[in-house]
Amino acid sequence: MSELSELYQQVILDHNKKPRNFHKLENANHSAEGFNPLCGDHLNVYLHVEDDQVKDVSFEGSGCAISKASASMMTQAVKGKTKAEAEKLFNEFHRMATGQLNEETEPNDLGKLTIFAGVRDFPARVKCATLSWHTMHAALNEQQKVSTE
Amino acid sequence: MAAIVEELITIKPKPRDGWDVERIRKDFPVLRQTVNDKPLVYLDNAASSQVPMMVIERGAQYIEQEHSNIHRGVHYLSMKATTAYEGAREKVKRFINAREAKECIFVRGATEGINLVMHGYGRKFIGPGDEIVISAMEHHANIVPWQMLCEEKGAKLRVIPMNDAGELLMDEYDALLNEKTRFVAVAHVSNALGTINPVKEIIERAHKYGVPILIDGAQQAPHGTIDVQDLDCDFYTFSGHKMFAPTGSGVVYGKARLLEQMNPFQGGGDMIKSVTFEKTIYADLPNKFEAGTPAIASQIGLGAAIDYLNIIGREKAAAYEHELLRYATERLSAIEGVRIIGTAREKLSVLSFTIENVHPHDIGTILDQQGIAIRAGHHCAQPVMQRLKIPATARASFAFYNTKAEVDVLADAIEKVIEVFS
């Protein structure tokens, strides 16, 4: 059960149960829809960007605990960041989840997002963790729809 | 032909007595392993079932001793391979009680079988304004090819609805049939819900309108009997890898009269009588539909899987699986928070469920950590999920080598999932 408890940590279970920023953002000026056709995870990410800064961010949708918790923590992480900072986080998160970045030895700004490092041992679940990040990235770059397949 | 009869006689199956599941399990090498330090509990049989030693050995025998191409060599190995391959076709013929072996076309699975009928029959006989009827519980394999045909021809797809239990509404089916209906395609058993559809009745009603009908038997073939003459279906298809044979094997049965009228599926070697640059004359059945070199080892394996099912007794296996499903339904229903999806009166082998506030993918991952293989997702039947307003289900699907003890392991693990998420 060691691997299991690594993946389903209390923080993840908590964010799954009580997702933060889980609503539609009325004054959003960027948004995108993310879909994982493999498992049916489906979410919308809304951004309010002003003067190159993410003033507000939210999401809504349905999915597994990993995708929901990841989306919830993504919104907390990018709120207040500049576009460049948010993109840097996206890049680091993606590389960590796919095993291309060792969060313990390489410099990064991931902070508590490193609890998702465990997904790289579950290839079928990597996309669950990265879906909201891909969607946020797409919204920032004015893409409307993103699919992880 | 004499050689084929000889092949059939030499491995004439002797039925076993009783039902000894521990002995049955010994026939399946894959079941002997541990996963995440736990004994493997394989409950994903509706996706792919496991392969018994007898089938593995027969496939290996072809590769070790008979490997060569079929239907064209005059040499010893080619004749041995052809005999084994055509012997497998004879076994399929008996397995589904077809009139003639040539009505049994080898394909790489039910998906290819349906596509063959769509291309060969649909594209020739279905036109603008025509209607094709399918059901609400079809696998994508029995939706998408017909959708493609409708788009190409300007035909219309009509869908027989189902109730919340996962049973087709037969009155609605009657209402859909009319003089524009040109084809019906329905699953024998739903892969997502386990519902056994009243296919005989469905076929009879289609025939009242003179409409040919295809039955997708992918989930029936491993668990029940099939009699295409009694059903009077026009086409019937199933996959080998879901019935204890290797991937790449499968069959589409068609009435000879229809197969003869149809266009070929793929063009190439082995499906021709003569070729000039001006004109090609196609081969007779079944070769007309089997262009190129097929999955010979796999199809011979399918023949051996039929032998195996005859040895253990198909009816005994089905009765055992029925009891297993009953027990599993009872165990899982008793767990608070678990909802069984698919509660048709007639079901086989498939138990779909959801757990309150837990996504099926989380269930799947946690069960995998306990060595339990189930399927989580939409089961290639997204319209079923949309109809029942759920994103996905977890699905345990059984075969005759599963045990009640494994059902207990599953039930305990589900309780653990609920605990983790509480």
Coordinates of C-alpha atoms in Angstrom, one line a residue:
Chain A
M1 CA 0.0 0.0 0.0
S2 CA 3.0 2.3 0.1
E3 CA 2.6 3.5 -3.5
L4 CA -1.1 3.9 -3.0
S5 CA -0.8 6.1 0.0
E6 CA 1.8 8.1 -2.0
L7 CA -0.7 8.8 -4.7
Y8 CA -3.8 9.4 -2.6
Q9 CA -2.3 11.7 0.0
Q10 CA -4.6 13.5 2.4
V11 CA -4.0 16.8 0.6
I12 CA -5.3 15.3 -2.6
L13 CA -8.3 13.7 -1.0
D14 CA -9.1 17.0 0.7
H15 CA -8.9 19.0 -2.5
N16 CA -11.0 16.4 -4.2
K17 CA -13.7 16.7 -1.6
K18 CA -13.5 20.5 -1.3
P19 CA -12.1 21.8 -4.6
R20 CA -11.0 25.5 -4.3
N21 CA -12.0 28.1 -6.9
F22 CA -14.6 25.6 -8.2
H23 CA -17.1 27.7 -10.1
K24 CA -17.5 29.7 -13.3
L25 CA -15.6 33.0 -13.4
E26 CA -18.0 35.7 -14.5
N27 CA -15.4 38.2 -15.6
A28 CA -13.1 35.7 -17.3
N29 CA -11.4 37.0 -20.4
H30 CA -9.6 33.7 -21.2
S31 CA -11.1 30.2 -21.0
A32 CA -10.6 26.7 -22.4
E33 CA -12.2 23.3 -22.2
G34 CA -10.1 20.3 -21.4
F35 CA -11.2 16.7 -22.1
N36 CA -9.5 13.4 -21.5
P37 CA -11.2 11.0 -23.9
L38 CA -9.6 8.0 -22.3
C39 CA -11.4 8.3 -19.0
G40 CA -14.0 11.1 -19.6
D41 CA -12.4 13.7 -17.3
H42 CA -13.8 17.0 -18.5
L43 CA -13.2 20.5 -17.2
N44 CA -13.3 24.2 -18.0
V45 CA -10.6 26.6 -16.8
Y46 CA -11.4 30.3 -16.6
L47 CA -8.8 33.1 -16.3
H48 CA -9.1 36.8 -15.7
V49 CA -5.9 38.2 -17.1
E50 CA -5.0 41.9 -16.8
D51 CA -1.7 43.7 -17.4
D52 CA 0.0 40.4 -18.1
Q53 CA -1.1 39.1 -14.7
V54 CA -3.5 36.2 -13.7
K55 CA -5.8 38.3 -11.5
D56 CA -8.3 35.4 -11.0
V57 CA -8.7 31.8 -12.0
S58 CA -11.3 29.1 -11.5
F59 CA -12.5 25.8 -12.9
E60 CA -15.5 23.6 -13.1
G61 CA -16.1 20.1 -14.4
S62 CA -16.0 16.5 -13.4
G63 CA -13.3 13.9 -13.1
C64 CA -11.4 11.6 -10.8
A65 CA -9.8 12.7 -7.5
I66 CA -6.4 13.2 -9.1
S67 CA -7.7 15.5 -11.9
K68 CA -9.9 17.4 -9.5
A69 CA -7.3 17.9 -6.8
S70 CA -4.8 18.9 -9.4
A71 CA -7.1 21.5 -11.0
S72 CA -7.9 22.9 -7.5
M73 CA -4.2 23.2 -6.6
M74 CA -3.4 24.6 -10.1
T75 CA -5.8 27.5 -9.5
Q76 CA -4.2 28.3 -6.2
A77 CA -0.8 28.1 -7.7
V78 CA -1.3 30.4 -10.7
K79 CA -3.5 33.0 -9.0
G80 CA -1.5 36.3 -9.0
K81 CA 1.3 35.0 -11.2
T82 CA 2.4 36.7 -14.3
K83 CA 1.7 34.9 -17.6
A84 CA 5.4 34.0 -17.8
E85 CA 5.4 32.6 -14.3
A86 CA 2.3 30.6 -14.9
E87 CA 3.8 29.1 -18.1
K88 CA 7.0 28.3 -16.2
L89 CA 4.9 26.4 -13.6
F90 CA 3.0 24.6 -16.3
N91 CA 6.3 23.5 -17.8
E92 CA 7.7 22.3 -14.5
F93 CA 4.6 20.5 -13.5
H94 CA 4.3 18.7 -16.8
R95 CA 8.0 17.7 -16.7
M96 CA 7.6 16.5 -13.1
A97 CA 4.5 14.4 -13.8
T98 CA 6.1 12.8 -16.9
G99 CA 9.3 12.0 -15.1
Q100 CA 11.5 14.5 -16.9
L101 CA 12.2 16.7 -13.9
N102 CA 13.4 15.5 -10.5
E103 CA 11.7 17.9 -8.1
E104 CA 14.2 17.0 -5.3
T105 CA 17.4 17.7 -7.1
E106 CA 16.6 20.3 -9.8
P107 CA 15.6 23.9 -9.0
N108 CA 11.9 24.6 -9.4
D109 CA 9.0 26.7 -8.1
L110 CA 6.5 23.8 -7.7
G111 CA 6.3 23.9 -3.9
K112 CA 3.4 21.8 -2.6
L113 CA 2.5 20.8 -6.1
T114 CA 5.3 18.2 -5.8
I115 CA 2.8 15.9 -4.0
F116 CA 1.7 15.0 -7.6
A117 CA 5.2 13.6 -8.4
G118 CA 3.8 10.1 -7.5
V119 CA 1.7 10.0 -10.6
R120 CA 4.7 9.3 -12.8
D121 CA 4.6 5.7 -11.4
F122 CA 1.1 5.4 -12.7
P123 CA 1.3 5.9 -16.4
A124 CA -2.4 5.6 -16.9
R125 CA -3.0 8.5 -14.5
V126 CA -0.4 11.1 -15.6
K127 CA -3.0 12.7 -17.9
C128 CA -5.4 13.0 -15.0
A129 CA -2.9 15.2 -13.2
T130 CA -1.9 17.3 -16.2
L131 CA -5.3 17.9 -17.7
S132 CA -6.1 21.1 -15.8
W133 CA -2.5 22.4 -16.5
H134 CA -2.8 21.8 -20.2
T135 CA -6.2 23.5 -20.2
M136 CA -4.9 26.5 -18.3
H137 CA -2.0 26.7 -20.8
A138 CA -4.4 26.6 -23.7
A139 CA -6.6 29.3 -22.1
L140 CA -3.6 31.6 -21.7
N141 CA -2.7 31.0 -25.3
E142 CA -6.2 31.6 -26.6
Q143 CA -6.9 28.0 -27.6
Q144 CA -10.5 27.0 -27.0
K145 CA -10.2 23.3 -26.6
V146 CA -7.6 20.8 -25.5
S147 CA -7.6 17.1 -25.5
T148 CA -5.0 15.0 -23.8
E149 CA -5.0 12.4 -26.5
Chain B
M1 CA -11.5 -32.1 -46.9
A2 CA -10.5 -35.6 -45.7
A3 CA -7.5 -34.0 -44.0
I4 CA -9.7 -31.5 -42.2
V5 CA -12.0 -34.3 -40.9
E6 CA -8.8 -36.1 -39.7
E7 CA -7.7 -33.0 -37.9
L8 CA -11.1 -32.8 -36.2
I9 CA -11.0 -36.4 -35.1
T10 CA -7.5 -36.4 -33.7
I11 CA -8.4 -33.7 -31.2
K12 CA -12.0 -34.7 -30.6
P13 CA -12.7 -33.3 -27.2
K14 CA -13.7 -35.5 -24.3
P15 CA -16.0 -33.6 -21.9
R16 CA -14.9 -33.4 -18.3
D17 CA -17.1 -34.3 -15.3
G18 CA -18.3 -31.8 -12.7
W19 CA -17.0 -28.3 -12.1
D20 CA -13.6 -28.1 -10.4
V21 CA -12.6 -24.5 -10.6
E22 CA -9.2 -25.1 -9.1
R23 CA -8.4 -27.6 -11.9
I24 CA -9.8 -25.1 -14.5
R25 CA -7.5 -22.4 -13.1
K26 CA -4.4 -24.6 -13.6
D27 CA -5.2 -24.5 -17.4
F28 CA -4.5 -20.7 -17.4
P29 CA -0.8 -19.9 -16.8
V30 CA -1.4 -16.2 -16.6
L31 CA -3.5 -16.6 -13.4
R32 CA -0.5 -17.9 -11.5
Q33 CA 1.2 -14.6 -11.0
T34 CA 1.2 -11.9 -8.3
V35 CA 0.5 -8.2 -9.0
N36 CA 1.8 -5.6 -6.5
D37 CA 2.7 -8.6 -4.2
K38 CA -0.9 -9.8 -4.3
P39 CA -2.3 -12.8 -6.2
L40 CA -3.7 -11.6 -9.5
V41 CA -7.5 -11.3 -9.4
Y42 CA -8.4 -11.0 -13.0
L43 CA -11.9 -9.4 -13.5
D44 CA -11.5 -7.7 -16.8
N45 CA -12.7 -10.6 -18.9
A46 CA -15.2 -8.6 -21.0
A47 CA -12.2 -6.6 -22.3
S48 CA -10.0 -9.7 -22.9
S49 CA -10.2 -13.1 -21.4
Q50 CA -7.2 -15.3 -20.6
V51 CA -5.8 -18.1 -22.8
P52 CA -5.6 -21.7 -21.7
M53 CA -2.5 -23.8 -22.2
M54 CA -4.2 -26.0 -24.8
V55 CA -4.7 -22.9 -27.0
I56 CA -1.2 -21.6 -26.4
E57 CA 0.2 -25.0 -27.3
R58 CA -1.8 -25.3 -30.5
G59 CA -0.7 -21.8 -31.6
A60 CA 2.9 -22.6 -30.8
Q61 CA 2.7 -25.9 -32.7
Y62 CA 1.8 -24.0 -35.8
I63 CA 4.7 -21.6 -35.3
E64 CA 7.2 -24.4 -34.4
Q65 CA 6.2 -27.0 -36.9
E66 CA 3.8 -25.8 -39.5
H67 CA 4.6 -22.1 -40.1
S68 CA 4.0 -21.3 -43.7
N69 CA 1.3 -19.6 -45.8
I70 CA -2.1 -21.2 -46.5
H71 CA -4.1 -22.0 -49.6
R72 CA -1.2 -21.7 -52.1
G73 CA 1.7 -23.9 -51.4
V74 CA 1.8 -27.4 -52.7
H75 CA 4.5 -28.3 -50.2
Y76 CA 4.0 -30.2 -46.9
L77 CA 4.0 -27.4 -44.4
S78 CA 1.6 -25.2 -46.4
M79 CA -0.8 -28.2 -46.6
K80 CA -0.5 -28.8 -42.8
A81 CA -1.1 -25.1 -42.1
T82 CA -4.1 -25.0 -44.5
T83 CA -5.6 -28.1 -42.9
A84 CA -5.3 -26.6 -39.4
Y85 CA -6.7 -23.2 -40.5
E86 CA -9.7 -24.7 -42.4
G87 CA -10.1 -27.1 -39.5
A88 CA -10.6 -24.1 -37.2
R89 CA -13.2 -22.8 -39.6
E90 CA -15.1 -26.2 -39.3
K91 CA -14.9 -25.9 -35.6
V92 CA -16.4 -22.4 -35.7
K93 CA -19.1 -23.7 -38.0
R94 CA -20.1 -26.2 -35.4
F95 CA -19.7 -23.7 -32.6
I96 CA -22.4 -21.4 -34.0
N97 CA -24.3 -24.1 -36.0
A98 CA -23.8 -22.5 -39.3
R99 CA -25.1 -24.4 -42.4
E100 CA -21.7 -24.3 -44.1
A101 CA -18.1 -23.5 -43.0
K102 CA -17.8 -21.0 -45.9
E103 CA -20.3 -18.8 -44.2
C104 CA -17.8 -18.2 -41.4
I105 CA -15.3 -15.5 -42.4
F106 CA -12.2 -15.1 -40.4
V107 CA -11.6 -11.5 -39.2
R108 CA -9.3 -10.0 -36.6
G109 CA -12.2 -9.3 -34.2
A110 CA -15.8 -8.2 -34.0
T111 CA -14.9 -4.7 -34.9
E112 CA -13.5 -5.9 -38.3
G113 CA -16.5 -8.1 -38.7
I114 CA -18.9 -5.2 -38.4
N115 CA -16.8 -3.1 -40.7
L116 CA -16.8 -5.9 -43.2
V117 CA -20.6 -6.0 -43.3
M118 CA -20.8 -2.2 -43.4
H119 CA -18.5 -2.1 -46.4
G120 CA -19.6 -5.2 -48.2
Y121 CA -23.3 -4.9 -47.6
G122 CA -24.0 -1.4 -46.4
R123 CA -22.1 0.5 -49.1
K124 CA -23.7 -1.6 -51.8
F125 CA -27.3 -1.7 -50.7
I126 CA -28.0 1.4 -48.5
G127 CA -28.7 4.7 -50.0
P128 CA -30.0 8.3 -49.4
G129 CA -33.0 8.4 -47.1
D130 CA -32.6 4.8 -45.9
E131 CA -32.6 4.1 -42.2
I132 CA -30.3 1.9 -40.1
V133 CA -31.5 0.9 -36.6
I134 CA -29.1 0.2 -33.8
S135 CA -29.6 0.2 -30.0
A136 CA -28.9 2.5 -27.1
M137 CA -26.5 0.0 -25.6
E138 CA -24.1 -0.6 -28.5
H139 CA -20.3 -0.7 -28.2
H140 CA -18.7 2.0 -30.3
A141 CA -17.8 -0.7 -32.8
N142 CA -21.5 -1.1 -33.6
I143 CA -22.2 2.6 -33.8
V144 CA -19.3 4.3 -35.6
P145 CA -19.2 2.2 -38.8
W146 CA -22.9 2.8 -39.3
Q147 CA -22.5 6.4 -38.6
M148 CA -19.8 6.6 -41.2
L149 CA -22.1 4.8 -43.7
C150 CA -24.9 7.2 -42.9
E151 CA -22.7 10.2 -43.5
E152 CA -21.4 8.8 -46.8
K153 CA -24.8 7.7 -48.2
G154 CA -27.1 10.3 -46.7
A155 CA -28.9 7.6 -44.7
K156 CA -30.3 8.0 -41.2
L157 CA -29.3 6.3 -37.9
R158 CA -32.2 5.4 -35.6
V159 CA -31.6 4.2 -32.0
I160 CA -33.8 1.8 -30.0
P161 CA -34.0 3.4 -26.5
M162 CA -33.5 1.5 -23.2
N163 CA -34.9 1.9 -19.7
D164 CA -33.0 2.8 -16.6
A165 CA -32.3 -0.9 -15.8
G166 CA -30.6 -1.2 -19.2
E167 CA -33.3 -3.1 -21.1
L168 CA -34.3 -2.3 -24.7
L169 CA -37.8 -0.9 -25.2
M170 CA -39.3 -3.3 -27.6
D171 CA -42.4 -1.2 -28.4
E172 CA -40.1 1.7 -29.4
Y173 CA -38.2 -0.7 -31.6
D174 CA -41.4 -1.6 -33.3
A175 CA -42.2 2.1 -33.8
L176 CA -38.7 2.6 -35.4
L177 CA -39.1 -0.1 -38.1
N178 CA -40.7 1.0 -41.3
E179 CA -40.4 0.7 -45.1
K180 CA -37.3 2.9 -45.1
T181 CA -35.4 0.6 -42.7
R182 CA -32.6 -1.2 -44.6
F183 CA -30.5 -2.7 -41.8
V184 CA -30.6 -3.5 -38.1
A185 CA -27.4 -4.0 -35.9
V186 CA -27.8 -4.9 -32.2
A187 CA -25.6 -6.4 -29.5
H188 CA -26.5 -9.9 -28.2
V189 CA -25.1 -8.9 -24.7
S190 CA -24.2 -5.3 -23.6
N191 CA -20.5 -5.0 -22.7
A192 CA -21.1 -2.1 -20.4
L193 CA -24.2 -3.4 -18.6
G194 CA -24.3 -7.2 -19.1
T195 CA -27.9 -7.1 -20.4
I196 CA -28.8 -10.1 -22.6
N197 CA -31.0 -8.7 -25.3
P198 CA -34.0 -10.7 -26.7
V199 CA -32.2 -11.1 -30.0
K200 CA -34.5 -13.8 -31.4
E201 CA -37.4 -11.5 -31.0
I202 CA -35.4 -8.5 -32.4
I203 CA -34.4 -10.6 -35.5
E204 CA -38.0 -11.8 -36.1
R205 CA -39.4 -8.3 -36.1
A206 CA -36.7 -7.0 -38.5
H207 CA -37.5 -9.8 -40.8
K208 CA -41.2 -8.9 -40.9
Y209 CA -40.0 -5.8 -42.8
G210 CA -37.6 -7.9 -44.8
V211 CA -34.6 -6.2 -43.2
P212 CA -31.3 -8.0 -42.7
I213 CA -29.8 -7.9 -39.2
L214 CA -26.4 -8.2 -37.7
I215 CA -25.8 -9.4 -34.1
D216 CA -22.7 -8.3 -32.3
G217 CA -22.0 -11.4 -30.2
A218 CA -18.6 -10.3 -28.7
Q219 CA -19.9 -10.8 -25.1
Q220 CA -22.2 -13.8 -25.8
A221 CA -19.6 -16.0 -27.5
P222 CA -17.5 -16.6 -24.4
H223 CA -20.4 -17.2 -22.1
G224 CA -23.3 -18.9 -23.9
T225 CA -24.4 -20.9 -26.8
I226 CA -25.0 -19.5 -30.3
D227 CA -27.2 -21.1 -32.9
V228 CA -27.3 -18.9 -36.0
Q229 CA -29.8 -21.1 -37.7
D230 CA -32.2 -21.0 -34.8
L231 CA -31.7 -17.3 -34.4
D232 CA -32.1 -16.8 -38.2
C233 CA -29.8 -13.8 -38.0
D234 CA -28.2 -12.6 -41.2
F235 CA -24.8 -11.7 -39.7
Y236 CA -23.2 -12.6 -36.4
T237 CA -19.8 -11.6 -35.3
F238 CA -17.5 -12.2 -32.3
S239 CA -13.8 -11.8 -31.2
G240 CA -11.4 -14.6 -30.3
H241 CA -9.6 -12.6 -27.6
K242 CA -12.7 -12.4 -25.5
M243 CA -13.3 -16.1 -25.7
F244 CA -10.0 -17.6 -24.6
A245 CA -8.1 -17.3 -27.9
P246 CA -5.3 -14.9 -28.9
T247 CA -5.9 -11.4 -30.2
G248 CA -6.2 -11.0 -33.9
S249 CA -8.8 -13.9 -34.2
G250 CA -12.5 -13.5 -34.8
V251 CA -15.4 -14.4 -37.0
V252 CA -18.2 -12.8 -38.9
Y253 CA -20.9 -15.2 -40.0
G254 CA -23.1 -14.3 -42.9
K255 CA -25.8 -16.2 -44.7
A256 CA -24.2 -17.5 -47.9
R257 CA -26.9 -15.8 -50.1
L258 CA -26.0 -12.4 -48.7
L259 CA -22.3 -12.9 -48.6
E260 CA -22.4 -13.8 -52.3
Q261 CA -24.3 -10.6 -53.2
M262 CA -21.9 -8.4 -51.2
N263 CA -18.9 -6.4 -52.3
P264 CA -15.5 -7.8 -51.1
F265 CA -14.1 -6.0 -48.1
Q266 CA -10.4 -5.7 -48.9
G267 CA -8.7 -6.4 -52.2
G268 CA -5.5 -8.4 -52.5
G269 CA -4.1 -11.9 -52.7
D270 CA -6.1 -15.0 -51.8
M271 CA -9.5 -13.3 -52.6
I272 CA -9.3 -13.7 -56.3
K273 CA -9.9 -16.3 -59.0
S274 CA -8.1 -14.4 -61.7
V275 CA -6.5 -11.1 -62.2
T276 CA -5.7 -9.1 -65.4
F277 CA -5.2 -5.4 -65.6
E278 CA -8.6 -5.2 -67.2
K279 CA -10.6 -7.2 -64.8
T280 CA -10.4 -9.3 -61.6
I281 CA -12.8 -12.2 -60.8
Y282 CA -13.3 -12.6 -57.1
A283 CA -12.9 -15.9 -55.3
D284 CA -15.8 -17.9 -53.9
L285 CA -16.7 -17.8 -50.2
P286 CA -15.1 -17.5 -47.8
N287 CA -11.8 -16.5 -49.6
K288 CA -13.6 -13.5 -51.2
F289 CA -13.5 -11.8 -47.8
E290 CA -10.1 -12.9 -46.7
A291 CA -7.6 -10.8 -48.6
G292 CA -3.9 -11.2 -47.7
T293 CA -2.3 -13.6 -45.2
P294 CA -4.6 -13.8 -42.1
A295 CA -3.6 -14.3 -38.4
I296 CA -3.1 -18.0 -38.9
A297 CA -1.7 -18.9 -35.5
S298 CA -4.5 -16.9 -33.8
Q299 CA -7.3 -18.4 -35.8
I300 CA -6.0 -21.9 -35.2
G301 CA -5.9 -20.9 -31.6
L302 CA -9.6 -19.9 -31.8
G303 CA -10.3 -23.4 -33.1
A304 CA -8.5 -24.8 -30.1
A305 CA -10.4 -22.4 -27.7
I306 CA -13.6 -23.9 -29.1
D307 CA -12.2 -27.4 -28.4
Y308 CA -11.4 -26.3 -24.8
L309 CA -14.9 -24.9 -24.3
N310 CA -16.4 -28.2 -25.5
I311 CA -14.1 -30.1 -23.1
I312 CA -15.1 -28.1 -20.0
G313 CA -18.7 -27.9 -21.1
R314 CA -20.2 -24.6 -22.3
E315 CA -23.4 -25.0 -20.4
K316 CA -21.7 -26.0 -17.2
A317 CA -19.4 -23.0 -17.5
A318 CA -22.3 -20.7 -18.1
A319 CA -24.2 -22.0 -15.1
Y320 CA -21.1 -21.5 -12.9
E321 CA -20.6 -17.9 -14.2
H322 CA -24.3 -17.2 -13.6
E323 CA -23.9 -18.2 -10.0
L324 CA -20.7 -16.1 -9.7
L325 CA -22.5 -13.1 -11.0
R326 CA -25.4 -13.6 -8.6
Y327 CA -23.0 -13.9 -5.7
A328 CA -21.0 -10.8 -6.7
T329 CA -24.2 -8.8 -7.3
E330 CA -25.4 -9.8 -3.8
R331 CA -22.0 -8.9 -2.1
L332 CA -21.6 -5.6 -3.8
S333 CA -25.2 -4.5 -3.4
A334 CA -24.8 -5.0 0.3
I335 CA -22.0 -2.4 0.5
E336 CA -23.3 1.1 1.4
G337 CA -22.5 3.6 -1.3
V338 CA -22.2 1.1 -4.1
R339 CA -24.7 1.3 -6.9
I340 CA -25.0 -1.4 -9.5
I341 CA -25.4 0.0 -13.0
G342 CA -27.4 -2.3 -15.2
T343 CA -30.1 -4.2 -13.5
A344 CA -31.8 -6.0 -16.4
R345 CA -33.6 -9.2 -15.6
E346 CA -31.5 -11.1 -18.0
K347 CA -27.8 -10.5 -17.5
L348 CA -24.5 -12.3 -17.9
S349 CA -21.0 -12.0 -16.5
V350 CA -20.7 -8.2 -16.3
L351 CA -21.1 -6.2 -13.1
S352 CA -20.8 -2.4 -13.6
F353 CA -21.0 -0.3 -10.5
T354 CA -20.2 3.2 -9.1
I355 CA -19.2 4.2 -5.6
E356 CA -20.7 7.4 -4.2
N357 CA -18.3 10.3 -4.5
V358 CA -15.5 8.2 -5.9
H359 CA -14.6 8.4 -9.6
P360 CA -14.3 4.9 -11.3
H361 CA -10.6 5.7 -12.2
D362 CA -9.7 6.1 -8.6
I363 CA -11.5 2.8 -7.9
G364 CA -9.5 1.2 -10.7
T365 CA -6.1 2.4 -9.5
I366 CA -6.8 1.5 -5.8
L367 CA -8.0 -2.0 -6.8
D368 CA -5.0 -2.5 -9.0
Q369 CA -2.8 -1.9 -6.0
Q370 CA -4.6 -4.9 -4.5
G371 CA -3.8 -7.0 -7.5
I372 CA -7.4 -6.7 -8.8
A373 CA -7.8 -6.0 -12.6
I374 CA -11.1 -4.3 -13.4
R375 CA -12.0 -1.8 -16.1
A376 CA -12.9 1.7 -15.3
G377 CA -14.3 4.2 -17.8
H378 CA -17.0 4.4 -20.5
H379 CA -16.3 0.9 -21.8
C380 CA -16.4 2.2 -25.4
A381 CA -20.1 2.8 -24.9
Q382 CA -20.2 6.6 -24.2
P383 CA -23.9 6.8 -25.3
V384 CA -24.8 4.3 -22.5
M385 CA -23.1 6.6 -20.0
Q386 CA -24.8 9.7 -21.4
R387 CA -28.2 7.9 -21.2
L388 CA -27.6 6.9 -17.5
K389 CA -26.1 10.4 -16.7
I390 CA -22.9 9.0 -15.3
P391 CA -19.4 9.8 -16.5
A392 CA -18.1 6.3 -16.2
T393 CA -18.4 3.1 -14.3
A394 CA -16.1 0.5 -12.7
R395 CA -16.7 -2.9 -14.3
A396 CA -15.9 -6.3 -12.9
S397 CA -16.5 -9.0 -15.5
F398 CA -16.2 -12.7 -14.8
A399 CA -15.1 -15.9 -16.5
F400 CA -15.5 -19.5 -15.4
Y401 CA -12.0 -19.5 -13.9
N402 CA -13.0 -16.8 -11.3
T403 CA -13.9 -17.9 -7.8
K404 CA -16.2 -16.7 -5.0
A405 CA -13.1 -16.1 -3.0
E406 CA -12.0 -13.6 -5.6
V407 CA -15.4 -11.9 -5.4
D408 CA -14.8 -11.6 -1.6
V409 CA -11.3 -10.0 -2.3
L410 CA -13.1 -7.5 -4.6
A411 CA -15.8 -6.7 -2.1
D412 CA -13.2 -6.1 0.7
A413 CA -11.1 -3.9 -1.6
I414 CA -14.2 -1.8 -2.5
E415 CA -14.8 -1.3 1.3
K416 CA -11.2 -0.1 1.5
V417 CA -11.8 2.4 -1.3
I418 CA -14.7 3.8 0.5
E419 CA -12.6 4.1 3.7
V420 CA -9.8 6.0 1.9
F421 CA -12.3 8.5 0.4
S422 CA -14.5 8.9 3.5

